[in-house]
mmCIF file of C-alpha atoms in Angstrom:
data_model
loop_
_atom_site.group_PDB
_atom_site.id
_atom_site.type_symbol
_atom_site.label_atom_id
_atom_site.label_comp_id
_atom_site.label_asym_id
_atom_site.label_seq_id
_atom_site.Cartn_x
_atom_site.Cartn_y
_atom_site.Cartn_z
ATOM 1 C CA MET G 162 0.000 0.000 0.000
ATOM 2 C CA GLY G 163 1.344 3.446 -0.911
ATOM 3 C CA ALA G 164 2.086 6.129 1.661
ATOM 4 C CA ARG G 165 -0.698 8.455 0.508
ATOM 5 C CA LYS G 166 -3.269 5.668 0.596
ATOM 6 C CA ARG G 167 -2.113 4.552 4.053
ATOM 7 C CA GLU G 168 -2.372 8.117 5.414
ATOM 8 C CA SER G 169 -5.855 8.468 3.972
ATOM 9 C CA ALA G 170 -6.929 5.165 5.542
ATOM 10 C CA ASN G 171 -5.500 6.218 8.927
ATOM 11 C CA ARG G 172 -7.382 9.545 8.781
ATOM 12 C CA ARG G 173 -10.604 7.682 8.007
ATOM 13 C CA LYS G 174 -10.046 5.284 10.933
ATOM 14 C CA GLU G 175 -9.363 8.179 13.319
ATOM 15 C CA ALA G 176 -12.565 9.922 12.204
ATOM 16 C CA LEU G 177 -14.586 6.753 12.876
ATOM 17 C CA LYS G 178 -13.229 6.570 16.438
ATOM 18 C CA THR G 179 -15.136 9.733 17.339
ATOM 19 C CA GLN G 180 -18.388 8.509 15.768
ATOM 20 C CA TYR G 181 -20.793 5.957 17.224
ATOM 21 C CA PHE G 182 -22.407 3.617 14.714
ATOM 22 C CA ALA G 183 -23.580 0.098 13.950
ATOM 23 C CA LYS G 184 -23.788 -1.717 10.611
ATOM 24 C CA LEU G 185 -26.028 -4.519 9.475
ATOM 25 C CA ASN G 186 -24.879 -6.283 6.314
ATOM 26 C CA ASN G 187 -26.719 -8.586 3.893
ATOM 27 C CA VAL G 188 -30.232 -8.234 5.297
ATOM 28 C CA PRO G 189 -32.489 -10.442 3.138
ATOM 29 C CA THR G 190 -35.221 -7.835 2.552
ATOM 30 C CA SER G 191 -35.513 -5.360 -0.260
ATOM 31 C CA PRO G 192 -33.902 -1.965 0.295
ATOM 32 C CA ARG G 193 -37.194 -0.229 -0.445
ATOM 33 C CA LYS G 194 -38.955 -1.985 2.431
ATOM 34 C CA MET G 195 -36.055 -1.281 4.783
ATOM 35 C CA ARG G 196 -36.035 2.415 3.814
ATOM 36 C CA LEU G 197 -39.696 2.698 4.833
ATOM 37 C CA ALA G 198 -38.776 1.566 8.339
ATOM 38 C CA ALA G 199 -35.628 3.732 8.408
ATOM 39 C CA ASP G 200 -37.602 6.840 7.430
ATOM 40 C CA MET G 201 -39.877 6.352 10.447
ATOM 41 C CA VAL G 202 -37.027 6.868 12.926
ATOM 42 C CA ARG G 203 -34.588 9.193 11.125
ATOM 43 C CA GLY G 204 -33.585 12.075 13.427
ATOM 44 C CA MET G 205 -35.515 10.738 16.449
ATOM 45 C CA GLU G 206 -34.346 10.439 20.025
ATOM 46 C CA VAL G 207 -33.157 6.830 20.455
ATOM 47 C CA PHE G 208 -35.512 5.645 23.194
ATOM 48 C CA LYS G 209 -38.516 7.104 21.376
ATOM 49 C CA ALA G 210 -37.293 5.386 18.183
ATOM 50 C CA LEU G 211 -37.022 2.057 20.053
ATOM 51 C CA GLY G 212 -40.680 2.390 21.036
ATOM 52 C CA VAL G 213 -41.739 3.205 17.475
ATOM 53 C CA LEU G 214 -39.819 0.230 16.081
ATOM 54 C CA LYS G 215 -41.060 -2.175 18.756
ATOM 55 C CA PHE G 216 -44.722 -1.506 17.984
ATOM 56 C CA SER G 217 -44.384 -1.249 14.213
ATOM 57 C CA ASN G 218 -45.855 -4.140 12.248
ATOM 58 C CA LYS G 219 -43.132 -4.094 9.570
ATOM 59 C CA GLU G 220 -40.678 -6.993 9.539
ATOM 60 C CA ALA G 221 -37.778 -4.647 8.823
ATOM 61 C CA SER G 222 -38.447 -2.718 12.047
ATOM 62 C CA GLN G 223 -37.438 -5.732 14.174
ATOM 63 C CA ARG G 224 -34.004 -5.789 12.555
ATOM 64 C CA LEU G 225 -33.642 -2.011 12.870
ATOM 65 C CA GLU G 226 -34.546 -2.194 16.553
ATOM 66 C CA LYS G 227 -31.763 -4.704 17.167
ATOM 67 C CA LEU G 228 -29.325 -2.546 15.170
ATOM 68 C CA LEU G 229 -30.292 0.554 17.178
ATOM 69 C CA ARG G 230 -29.692 -1.308 20.442
ATOM 70 C CA SER G 231 -26.261 -2.263 19.117
ATOM 71 C CA ALA G 232 -25.443 1.363 18.251
ATOM 72 C CA ILE G 233 -26.492 2.478 21.758
ATOM 73 C CA ALA G 234 -24.288 -0.232 23.271
ATOM 74 C CA ASN G 235 -21.363 0.940 21.106
ATOM 75 C CA TRP G 236 -21.867 4.492 22.382
ATOM 76 C CA GLU G 237 -21.978 3.272 25.987
ATOM 77 C CA GLN G 238 -18.817 1.202 25.451
ATOM 78 C CA LYS G 239 -16.813 4.105 24.017
ATOM 79 C CA ASN G 240 -18.018 6.620 26.637
ATOM 80 C CA GLU G 241 -17.905 4.182 29.574
ATOM 81 C CA ARG G 242 -21.309 5.243 30.937
ATOM 82 C CA LYS G 243 -25.002 4.473 30.432
ATOM 83 C CA ALA G 244 -27.121 6.386 27.939
ATOM 84 C CA GLU G 245 -29.799 8.558 29.529
ATOM 85 C CA SER G 246 -33.191 9.406 28.115
ATOM 86 C CA GLY G 247 -33.091 12.435 25.818
ATOM 87 C CA GLU G 248 -29.309 12.358 25.437
ATOM 88 C CA LEU G 249 -28.847 10.409 22.170
ATOM 89 C CA TYR G 250 -30.518 10.726 18.802
ATOM 90 C CA ILE G 251 -30.205 9.016 15.428
ATOM 91 C CA SER G 252 -28.003 11.419 13.488
ATOM 92 C CA THR G 253 -27.726 9.421 10.252
ATOM 93 C CA ILE G 254 -29.306 6.255 8.927
ATOM 94 C CA TYR G 255 -28.981 4.978 5.393
ATOM 95 C CA VAL G 256 -29.816 1.833 3.472
ATOM 96 C CA ASP G 257 -27.676 0.614 0.571
ATOM 97 C CA CYS G 258 -28.281 -2.163 -1.925
ATOM 98 C CA ALA G 259 -26.393 -5.428 -1.438
ATOM 99 C CA ALA G 260 -25.953 -8.538 -3.560
ATOM 100 C CA MET G 261 -28.958 -9.755 -5.476
ATOM 101 C CA LEU G 262 -29.748 -13.459 -5.812
ATOM 102 C CA LYS G 263 -31.160 -14.303 -9.221
ATOM 103 C CA ARG G 264 -33.508 -17.261 -9.478
ATOM 104 C CA LEU G 265 -35.793 -18.699 -12.150
ATOM 105 C CA ARG G 266 -39.459 -19.478 -11.647
ATOM 106 C CA PRO G 267 -41.139 -21.910 -14.036
ATOM 107 C CA ALA G 268 -43.508 -20.200 -16.437
ATOM 108 C CA PRO G 269 -45.985 -21.474 -19.020
ATOM 109 C CA ARG G 270 -44.863 -22.897 -22.389
ATOM 110 C CA GLY G 271 -41.434 -23.961 -21.170
ATOM 111 C CA ARG G 272 -40.207 -20.495 -20.287
ATOM 112 C CA GLY G 273 -38.797 -19.158 -17.033
ATOM 113 C CA TYR G 274 -39.416 -15.865 -15.264
ATOM 114 C CA ARG G 275 -36.503 -14.267 -13.454
ATOM 115 C CA ILE G 276 -36.947 -13.676 -9.711
ATOM 116 C CA ARG G 277 -34.592 -11.157 -8.085
ATOM 117 C CA LYS G 278 -34.144 -11.672 -4.351
ATOM 118 C CA ARG G 279 -32.803 -8.371 -3.103
ATOM 119 C CA SER G 280 -30.820 -7.669 0.057
ATOM 120 C CA ASN G 281 -29.427 -4.542 1.695
ATOM 121 C CA HIS G 282 -26.890 -3.022 4.085
ATOM 122 C CA VAL G 283 -28.016 -0.648 6.856
ATOM 123 C CA THR G 284 -25.725 1.839 8.637
ATOM 124 C CA LEU G 285 -26.949 3.764 11.681
ATOM 125 C CA PHE G 286 -25.081 6.603 13.455
ATOM 126 C CA VAL G 287 -26.049 7.939 16.886
ATOM 127 C CA ASP G 288 -24.839 11.184 18.426
ATOM 128 C CA THR G 289 -25.402 13.221 21.576
ATOM 129 C CA ILE G 290 -27.825 16.121 21.385
ATOM 130 C CA ASN G 291 -25.612 18.433 23.513
ATOM 131 C CA LYS G 292 -22.541 17.874 21.309
ATOM 132 C CA ASN G 293 -24.483 18.903 18.223
ATOM 133 C CA ASP G 294 -25.894 22.094 19.862
ATOM 134 C CA ASN G 295 -22.403 23.372 20.782
ATOM 135 C CA LYS G 296 -21.310 23.327 17.119
ATOM 136 C CA ASN G 297 -24.101 25.714 16.038
#
């Protein structure tokens, strides 16, 4: 690896040390369905978002709830204290496309219809409300 590339990678790693996030890779639901659940909680306070996800009837919300709990635990681990109500919020959440499995379904007259089984990656960042207010 070249020196410039190594320096760039080290800067990126240092920037991630100050951010609190969790990633969920290769979720076997379509990105569109996952984005519907992600849009429900974007920008919310984390404990309010946990309540919204727990009582949502979407299948994707169960996976997002588990991911949000993981992000809160990551924040608690890095700060060495428990998260309090009203302190954390979801600063960024995005859903990206992942690998697509392509299958064939039998169709009439000896043909086959293509079935695309989509999957996605979800990344969720949490941040403290006080830290964000001081920047403004």
